[in-house]
PDB file of C-alpha atoms in Angstrom:
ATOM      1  CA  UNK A   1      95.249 108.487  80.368  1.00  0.00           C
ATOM      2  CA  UNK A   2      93.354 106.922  83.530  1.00  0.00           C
ATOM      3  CA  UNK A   3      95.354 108.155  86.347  1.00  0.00           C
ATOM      4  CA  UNK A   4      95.176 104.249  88.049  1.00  0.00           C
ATOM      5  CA  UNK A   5      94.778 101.211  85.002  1.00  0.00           C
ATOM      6  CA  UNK A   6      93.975  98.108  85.308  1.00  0.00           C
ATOM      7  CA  UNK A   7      93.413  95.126  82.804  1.00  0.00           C
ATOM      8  CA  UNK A   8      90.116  93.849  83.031  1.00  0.00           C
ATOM      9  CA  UNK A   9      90.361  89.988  82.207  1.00  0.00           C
ATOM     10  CA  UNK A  10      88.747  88.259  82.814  1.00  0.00           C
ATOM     11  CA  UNK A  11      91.904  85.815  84.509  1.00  0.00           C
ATOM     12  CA  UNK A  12      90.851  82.349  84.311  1.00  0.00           C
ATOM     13  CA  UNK A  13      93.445  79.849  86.376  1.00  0.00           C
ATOM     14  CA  UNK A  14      93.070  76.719  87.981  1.00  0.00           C
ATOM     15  CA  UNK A  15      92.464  75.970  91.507  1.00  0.00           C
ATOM     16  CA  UNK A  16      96.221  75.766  93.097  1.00  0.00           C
ATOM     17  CA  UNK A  17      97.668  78.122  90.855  1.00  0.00           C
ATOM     18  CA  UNK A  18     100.082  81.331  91.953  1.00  0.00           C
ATOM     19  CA  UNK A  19      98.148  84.453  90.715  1.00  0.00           C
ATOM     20  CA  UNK A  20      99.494  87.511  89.485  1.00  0.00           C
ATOM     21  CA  UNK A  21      97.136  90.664  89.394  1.00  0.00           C
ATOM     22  CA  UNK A  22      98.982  94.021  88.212  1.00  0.00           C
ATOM     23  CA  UNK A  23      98.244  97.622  88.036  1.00  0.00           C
ATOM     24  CA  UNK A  24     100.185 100.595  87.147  1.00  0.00           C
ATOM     25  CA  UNK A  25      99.050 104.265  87.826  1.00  0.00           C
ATOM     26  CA  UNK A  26     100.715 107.474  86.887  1.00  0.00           C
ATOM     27  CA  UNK A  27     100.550 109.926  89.976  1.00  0.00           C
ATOM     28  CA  UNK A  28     104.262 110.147  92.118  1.00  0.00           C
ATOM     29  CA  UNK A  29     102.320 111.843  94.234  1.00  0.00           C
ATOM     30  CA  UNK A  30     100.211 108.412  95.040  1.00  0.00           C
ATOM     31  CA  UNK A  31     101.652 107.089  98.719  1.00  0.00           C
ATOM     32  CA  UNK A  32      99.355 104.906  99.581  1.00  0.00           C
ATOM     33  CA  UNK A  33      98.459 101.568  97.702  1.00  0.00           C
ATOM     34  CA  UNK A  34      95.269  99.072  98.007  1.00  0.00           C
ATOM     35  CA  UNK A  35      93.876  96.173  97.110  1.00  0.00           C
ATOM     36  CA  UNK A  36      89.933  95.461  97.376  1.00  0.00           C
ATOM     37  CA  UNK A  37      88.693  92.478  96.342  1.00  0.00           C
ATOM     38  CA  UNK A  38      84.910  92.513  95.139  1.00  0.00           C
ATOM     39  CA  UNK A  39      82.498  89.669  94.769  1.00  0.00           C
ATOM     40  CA  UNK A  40      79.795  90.297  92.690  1.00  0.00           C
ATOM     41  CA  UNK A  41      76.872  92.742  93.511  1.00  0.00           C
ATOM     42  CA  UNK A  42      78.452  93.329  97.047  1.00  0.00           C
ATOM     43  CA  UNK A  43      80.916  96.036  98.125  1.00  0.00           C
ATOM     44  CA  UNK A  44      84.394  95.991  97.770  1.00  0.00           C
ATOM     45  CA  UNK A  45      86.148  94.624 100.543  1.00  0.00           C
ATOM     46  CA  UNK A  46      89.876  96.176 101.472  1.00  0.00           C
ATOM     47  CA  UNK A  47      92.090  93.261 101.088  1.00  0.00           C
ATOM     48  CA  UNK A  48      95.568  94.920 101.185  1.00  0.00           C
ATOM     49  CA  UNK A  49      97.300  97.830 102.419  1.00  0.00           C
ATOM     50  CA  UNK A  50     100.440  99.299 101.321  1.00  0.00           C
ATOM     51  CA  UNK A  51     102.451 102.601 102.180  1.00  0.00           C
ATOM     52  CA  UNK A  52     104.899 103.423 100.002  1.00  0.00           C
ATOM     53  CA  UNK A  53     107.156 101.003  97.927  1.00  0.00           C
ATOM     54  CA  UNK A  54     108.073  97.564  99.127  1.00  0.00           C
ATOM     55  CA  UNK A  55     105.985  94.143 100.022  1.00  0.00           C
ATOM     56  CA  UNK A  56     103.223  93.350 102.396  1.00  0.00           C
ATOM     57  CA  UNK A  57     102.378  89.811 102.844  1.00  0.00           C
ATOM     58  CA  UNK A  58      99.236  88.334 104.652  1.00  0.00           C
ATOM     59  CA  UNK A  59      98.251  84.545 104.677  1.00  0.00           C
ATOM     60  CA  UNK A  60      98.387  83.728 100.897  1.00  0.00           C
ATOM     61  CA  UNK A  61      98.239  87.131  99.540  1.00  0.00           C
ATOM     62  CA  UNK A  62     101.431  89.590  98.799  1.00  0.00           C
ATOM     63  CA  UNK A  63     101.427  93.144  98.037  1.00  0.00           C
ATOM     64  CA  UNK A  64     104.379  94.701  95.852  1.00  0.00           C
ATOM     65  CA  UNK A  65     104.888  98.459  95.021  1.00  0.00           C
ATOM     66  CA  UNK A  66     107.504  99.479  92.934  1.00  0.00           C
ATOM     67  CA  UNK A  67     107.017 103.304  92.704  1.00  0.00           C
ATOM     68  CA  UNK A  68     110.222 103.596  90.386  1.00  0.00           C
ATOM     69  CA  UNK A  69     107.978 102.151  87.865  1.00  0.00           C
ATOM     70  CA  UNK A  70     104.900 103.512  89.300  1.00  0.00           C
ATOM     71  CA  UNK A  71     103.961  99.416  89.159  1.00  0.00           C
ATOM     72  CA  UNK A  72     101.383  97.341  91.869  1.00  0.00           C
ATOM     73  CA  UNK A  73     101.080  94.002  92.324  1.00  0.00           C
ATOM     74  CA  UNK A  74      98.813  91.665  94.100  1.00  0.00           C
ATOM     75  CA  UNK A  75     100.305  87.720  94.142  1.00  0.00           C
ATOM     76  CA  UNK A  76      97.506  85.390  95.646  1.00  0.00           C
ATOM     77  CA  UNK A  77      99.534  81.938  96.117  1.00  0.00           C
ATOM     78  CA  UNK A  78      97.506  78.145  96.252  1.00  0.00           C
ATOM     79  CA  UNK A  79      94.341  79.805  94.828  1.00  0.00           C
ATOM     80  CA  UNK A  80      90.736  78.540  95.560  1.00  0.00           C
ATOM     81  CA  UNK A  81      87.316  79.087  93.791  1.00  0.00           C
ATOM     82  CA  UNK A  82      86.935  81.031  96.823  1.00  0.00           C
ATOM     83  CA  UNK A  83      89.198  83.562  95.680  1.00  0.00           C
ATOM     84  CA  UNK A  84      86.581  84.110  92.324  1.00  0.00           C
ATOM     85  CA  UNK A  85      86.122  87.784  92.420  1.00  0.00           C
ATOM     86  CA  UNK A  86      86.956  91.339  91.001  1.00  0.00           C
ATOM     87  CA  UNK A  87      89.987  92.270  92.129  1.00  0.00           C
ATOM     88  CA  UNK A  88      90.368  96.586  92.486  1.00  0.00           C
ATOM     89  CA  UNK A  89      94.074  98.241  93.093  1.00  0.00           C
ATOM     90  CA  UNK A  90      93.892 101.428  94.167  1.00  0.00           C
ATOM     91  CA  UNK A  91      96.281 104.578  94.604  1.00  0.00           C
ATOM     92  CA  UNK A  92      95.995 107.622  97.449  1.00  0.00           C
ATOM     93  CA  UNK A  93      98.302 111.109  97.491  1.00  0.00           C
ATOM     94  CA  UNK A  94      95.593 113.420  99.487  1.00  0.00           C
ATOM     95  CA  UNK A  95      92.312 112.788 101.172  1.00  0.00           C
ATOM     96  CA  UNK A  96      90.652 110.891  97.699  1.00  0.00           C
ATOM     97  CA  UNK A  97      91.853 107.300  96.318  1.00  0.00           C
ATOM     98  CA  UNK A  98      91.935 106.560  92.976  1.00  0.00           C
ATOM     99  CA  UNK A  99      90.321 103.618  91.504  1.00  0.00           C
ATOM    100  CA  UNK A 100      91.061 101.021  88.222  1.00  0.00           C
ATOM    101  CA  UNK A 101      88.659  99.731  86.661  1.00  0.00           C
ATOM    102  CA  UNK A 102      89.052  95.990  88.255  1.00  0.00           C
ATOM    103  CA  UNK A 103      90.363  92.689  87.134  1.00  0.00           C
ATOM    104  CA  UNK A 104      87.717  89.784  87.309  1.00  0.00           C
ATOM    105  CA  UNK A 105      89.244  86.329  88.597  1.00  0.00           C
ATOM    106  CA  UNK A 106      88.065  83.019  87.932  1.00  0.00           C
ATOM    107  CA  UNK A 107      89.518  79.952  89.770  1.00  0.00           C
ATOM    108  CA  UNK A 108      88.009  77.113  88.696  1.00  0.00           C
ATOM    109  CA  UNK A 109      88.045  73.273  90.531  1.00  0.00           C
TER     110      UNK A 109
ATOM    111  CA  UNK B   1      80.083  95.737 115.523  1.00  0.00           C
ATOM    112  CA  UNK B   2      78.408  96.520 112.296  1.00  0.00           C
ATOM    113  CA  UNK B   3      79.782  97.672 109.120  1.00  0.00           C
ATOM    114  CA  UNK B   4      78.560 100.359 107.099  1.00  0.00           C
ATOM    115  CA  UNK B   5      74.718 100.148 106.588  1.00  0.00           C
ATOM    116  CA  UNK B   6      73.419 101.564 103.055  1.00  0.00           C
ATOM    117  CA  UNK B   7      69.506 101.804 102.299  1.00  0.00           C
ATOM    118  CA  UNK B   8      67.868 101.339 100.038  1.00  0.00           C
ATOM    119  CA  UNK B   9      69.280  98.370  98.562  1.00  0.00           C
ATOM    120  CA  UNK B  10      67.627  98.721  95.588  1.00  0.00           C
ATOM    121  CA  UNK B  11      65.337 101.088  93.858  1.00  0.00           C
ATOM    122  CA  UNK B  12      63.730 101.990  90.563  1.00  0.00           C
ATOM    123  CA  UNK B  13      62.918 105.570  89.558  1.00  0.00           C
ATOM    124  CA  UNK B  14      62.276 107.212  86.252  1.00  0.00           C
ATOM    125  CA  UNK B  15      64.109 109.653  84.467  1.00  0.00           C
ATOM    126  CA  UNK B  16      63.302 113.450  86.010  1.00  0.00           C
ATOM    127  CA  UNK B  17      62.630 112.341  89.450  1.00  0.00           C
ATOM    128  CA  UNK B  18      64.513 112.851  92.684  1.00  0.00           C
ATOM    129  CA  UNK B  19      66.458 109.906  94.885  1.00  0.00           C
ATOM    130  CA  UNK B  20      68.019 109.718  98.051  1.00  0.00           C
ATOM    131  CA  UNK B  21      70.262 107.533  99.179  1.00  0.00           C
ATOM    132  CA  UNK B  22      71.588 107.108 102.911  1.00  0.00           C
ATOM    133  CA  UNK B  23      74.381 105.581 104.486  1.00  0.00           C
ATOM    134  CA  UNK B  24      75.760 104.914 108.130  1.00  0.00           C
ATOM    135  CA  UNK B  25      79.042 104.549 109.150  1.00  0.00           C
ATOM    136  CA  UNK B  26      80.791 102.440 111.530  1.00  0.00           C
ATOM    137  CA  UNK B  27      81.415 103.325 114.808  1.00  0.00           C
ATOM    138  CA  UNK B  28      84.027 106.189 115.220  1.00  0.00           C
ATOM    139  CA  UNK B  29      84.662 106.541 111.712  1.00  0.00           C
ATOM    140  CA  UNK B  30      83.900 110.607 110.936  1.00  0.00           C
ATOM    141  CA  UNK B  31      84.565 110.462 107.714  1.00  0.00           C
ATOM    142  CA  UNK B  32      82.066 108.994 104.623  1.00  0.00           C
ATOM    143  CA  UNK B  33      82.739 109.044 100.976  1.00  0.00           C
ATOM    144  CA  UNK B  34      80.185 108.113  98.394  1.00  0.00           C
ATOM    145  CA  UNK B  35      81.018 106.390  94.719  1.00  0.00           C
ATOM    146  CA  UNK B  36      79.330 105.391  92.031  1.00  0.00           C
ATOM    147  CA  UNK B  37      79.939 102.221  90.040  1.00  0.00           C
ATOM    148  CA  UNK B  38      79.185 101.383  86.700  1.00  0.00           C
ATOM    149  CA  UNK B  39      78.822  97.891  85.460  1.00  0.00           C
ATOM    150  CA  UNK B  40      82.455  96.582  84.343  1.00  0.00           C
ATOM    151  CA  UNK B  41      84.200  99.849  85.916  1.00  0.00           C
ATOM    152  CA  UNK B  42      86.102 100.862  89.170  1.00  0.00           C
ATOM    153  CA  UNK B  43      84.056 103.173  91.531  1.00  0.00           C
ATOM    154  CA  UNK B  44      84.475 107.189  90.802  1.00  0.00           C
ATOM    155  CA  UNK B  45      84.680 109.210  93.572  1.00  0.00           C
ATOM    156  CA  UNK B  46      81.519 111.721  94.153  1.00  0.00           C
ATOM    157  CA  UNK B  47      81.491 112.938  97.144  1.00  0.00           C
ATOM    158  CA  UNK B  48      83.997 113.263 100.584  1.00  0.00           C
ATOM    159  CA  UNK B  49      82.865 114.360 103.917  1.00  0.00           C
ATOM    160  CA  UNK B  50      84.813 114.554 107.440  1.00  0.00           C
ATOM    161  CA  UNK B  51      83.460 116.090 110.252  1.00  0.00           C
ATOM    162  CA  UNK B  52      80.131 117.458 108.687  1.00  0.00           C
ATOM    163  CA  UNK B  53      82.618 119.363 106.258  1.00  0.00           C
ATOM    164  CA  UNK B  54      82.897 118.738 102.558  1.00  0.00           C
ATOM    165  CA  UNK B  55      86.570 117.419 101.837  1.00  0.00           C
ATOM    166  CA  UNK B  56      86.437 116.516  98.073  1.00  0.00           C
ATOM    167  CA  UNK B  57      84.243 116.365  94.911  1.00  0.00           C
ATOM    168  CA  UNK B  58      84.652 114.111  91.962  1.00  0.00           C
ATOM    169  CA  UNK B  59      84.324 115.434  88.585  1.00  0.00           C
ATOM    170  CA  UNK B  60      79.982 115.258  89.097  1.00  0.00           C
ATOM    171  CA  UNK B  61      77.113 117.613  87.998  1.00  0.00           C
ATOM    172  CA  UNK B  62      75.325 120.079  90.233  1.00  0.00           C
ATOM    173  CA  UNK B  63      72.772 117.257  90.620  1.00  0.00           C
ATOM    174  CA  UNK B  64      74.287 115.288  92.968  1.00  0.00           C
ATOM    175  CA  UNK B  65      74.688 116.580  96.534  1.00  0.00           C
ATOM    176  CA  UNK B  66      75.349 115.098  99.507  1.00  0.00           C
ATOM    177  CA  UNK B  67      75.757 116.068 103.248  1.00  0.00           C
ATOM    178  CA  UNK B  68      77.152 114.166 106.379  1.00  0.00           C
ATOM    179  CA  UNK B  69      74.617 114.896 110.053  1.00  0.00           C
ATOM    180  CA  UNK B  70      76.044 115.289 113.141  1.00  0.00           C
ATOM    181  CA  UNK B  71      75.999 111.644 113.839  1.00  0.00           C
ATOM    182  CA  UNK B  72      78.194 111.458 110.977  1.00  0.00           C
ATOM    183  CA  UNK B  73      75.272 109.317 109.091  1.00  0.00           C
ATOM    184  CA  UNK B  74      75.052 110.911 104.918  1.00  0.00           C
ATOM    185  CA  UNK B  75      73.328 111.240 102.263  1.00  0.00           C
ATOM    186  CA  UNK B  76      73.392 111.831  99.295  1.00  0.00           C
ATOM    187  CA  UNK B  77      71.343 113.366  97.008  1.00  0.00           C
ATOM    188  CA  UNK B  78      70.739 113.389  93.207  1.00  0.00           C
ATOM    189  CA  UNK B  79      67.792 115.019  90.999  1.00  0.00           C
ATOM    190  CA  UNK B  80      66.314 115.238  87.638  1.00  0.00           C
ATOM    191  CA  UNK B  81      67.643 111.428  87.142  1.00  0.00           C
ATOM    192  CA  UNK B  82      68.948 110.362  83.765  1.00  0.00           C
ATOM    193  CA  UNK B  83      69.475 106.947  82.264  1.00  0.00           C
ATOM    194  CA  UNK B  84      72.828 107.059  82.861  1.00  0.00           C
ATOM    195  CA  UNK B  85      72.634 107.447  86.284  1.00  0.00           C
ATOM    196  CA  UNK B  86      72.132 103.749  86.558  1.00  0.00           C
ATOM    197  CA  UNK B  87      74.777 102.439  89.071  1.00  0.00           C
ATOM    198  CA  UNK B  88      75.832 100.826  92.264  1.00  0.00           C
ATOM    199  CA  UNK B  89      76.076 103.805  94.649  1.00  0.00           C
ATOM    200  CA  UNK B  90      78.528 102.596  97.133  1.00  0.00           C
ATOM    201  CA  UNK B  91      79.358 104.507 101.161  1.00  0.00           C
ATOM    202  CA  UNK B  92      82.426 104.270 102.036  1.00  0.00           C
ATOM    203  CA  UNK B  93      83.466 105.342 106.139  1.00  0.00           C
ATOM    204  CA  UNK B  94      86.830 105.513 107.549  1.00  0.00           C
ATOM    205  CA  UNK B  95      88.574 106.772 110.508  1.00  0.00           C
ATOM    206  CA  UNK B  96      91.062 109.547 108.445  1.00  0.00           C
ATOM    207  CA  UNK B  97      90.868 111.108 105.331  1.00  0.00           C
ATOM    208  CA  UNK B  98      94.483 110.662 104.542  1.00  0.00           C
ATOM    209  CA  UNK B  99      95.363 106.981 103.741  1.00  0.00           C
ATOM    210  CA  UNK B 100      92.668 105.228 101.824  1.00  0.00           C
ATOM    211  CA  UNK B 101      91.767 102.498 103.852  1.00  0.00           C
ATOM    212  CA  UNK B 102      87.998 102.837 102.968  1.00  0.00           C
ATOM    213  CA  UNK B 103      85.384 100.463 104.684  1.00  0.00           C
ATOM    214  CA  UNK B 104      82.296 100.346 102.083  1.00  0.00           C
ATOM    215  CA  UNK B 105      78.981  99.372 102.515  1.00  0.00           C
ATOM    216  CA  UNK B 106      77.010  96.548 100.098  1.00  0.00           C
ATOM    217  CA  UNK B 107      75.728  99.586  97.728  1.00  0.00           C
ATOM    218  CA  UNK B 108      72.392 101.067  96.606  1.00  0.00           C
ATOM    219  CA  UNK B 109      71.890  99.914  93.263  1.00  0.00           C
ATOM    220  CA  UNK B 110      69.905 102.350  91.126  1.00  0.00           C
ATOM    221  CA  UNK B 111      67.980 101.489  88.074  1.00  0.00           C
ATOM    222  CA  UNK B 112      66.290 104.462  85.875  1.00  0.00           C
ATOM    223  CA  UNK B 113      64.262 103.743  83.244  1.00  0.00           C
TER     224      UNK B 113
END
């Protein structure tokens, strides 16, 4: 078992639409909880930051951590073709984050 | 201020020769990690360095090696290249070690054939 998993996709909504991207991961030692969001053949780009359990919002996107259920979400809300990407959660205990595999997100007009 | 700076961007070597990649950080940041990335997967880990020390080590043969210069600039290192060390080679800097916010750079993507 992957210690971080992610499902792949690809996620194919319409422009507008409330988007729900979910990971789970398997560590309780993981504290610290990340989105990157990575367009293709560039670098990720770190697009949430999360400490423990509880919500983080910024602008349109919300970061949840439930670490009862060892569960992280990513909401993006009014989506645009903009937000067309790979989207990578990522878990932290010590010194070396832990990667899924990505889920790829298509918005279309 | 610039981000992290990665060169070569691309590069094409055969199998059984020697590459190196290179990497600078931001500004202040001591630490660098490098990853590799597979089409379709997440980055693995490889390498972490803070300080000019070696912090971590991802689950990677002998052939890769990497070290950080006192301007806290890296590289990293791989020989004898095989076919399946075709990936996006991705630097990572950041100010700490201990939280995961990683800055990365656009990637060195390597193609052996």
């Amino acid at each position: 078992q992957k210690e971080v998993e992610q499902d792949p996709g690809p996620l194919s909504v319409p422009e507008g639409a409330i988007v729900s991207l979910n990971c789970t991961y398997s560590n309780s030692a993981f504290q610290y909880f990340m989105w990157y969001r990575q367009y293709s053949r560039k670098g990720p780009e770190l697009l949430m930051y999360t400490y423990s359990s509880g919500n983080k919002e910024d602008g349109r996107f919300t970061a949840q951590v439930d670490k009862s259920s060892k569960y992280i979400s990513l909401f993006i809300r009014d989506s645009q073709p903009s937000d067309s990407a790979t989207y990578l959660c990522a878990s932290q205990g010590s010194y070396i984050p832990t990667f899924g595999r990505g889920t790829s997100l298509i918005v279309h007009p | 201020d610039a981000g992290v700076t990665q060169s070569p961007t691309h590069l094409i070597k055969t199998r059984g020769q020697h590459v190196t990649l290179r990497c600078s950080p931001i500004s202040g940041h001591k630490s660098v990690s490098w990853y590799q990335q597979v089409l379709g997967q997440g980055p693995q880990f490889i390498f972490q360095y803070y300080e000019k020390e070696e912090r971590g080590r991802g689950n990677f043969p002998d052939r890769f090696s990497a070290r950080q210069f006192p301007n806290y600039s890296s590289e990293l290192n791989v020989n004898a290249l095989l076919l399946g060390d075709s990936a996006l080679y991705l630097c990572a800097s950041s100010l700490v070690t201990d939280t995961g916010e990683l800055f990365f750079g656009e990637g060195s993507r390597l193609t052996v054939l």
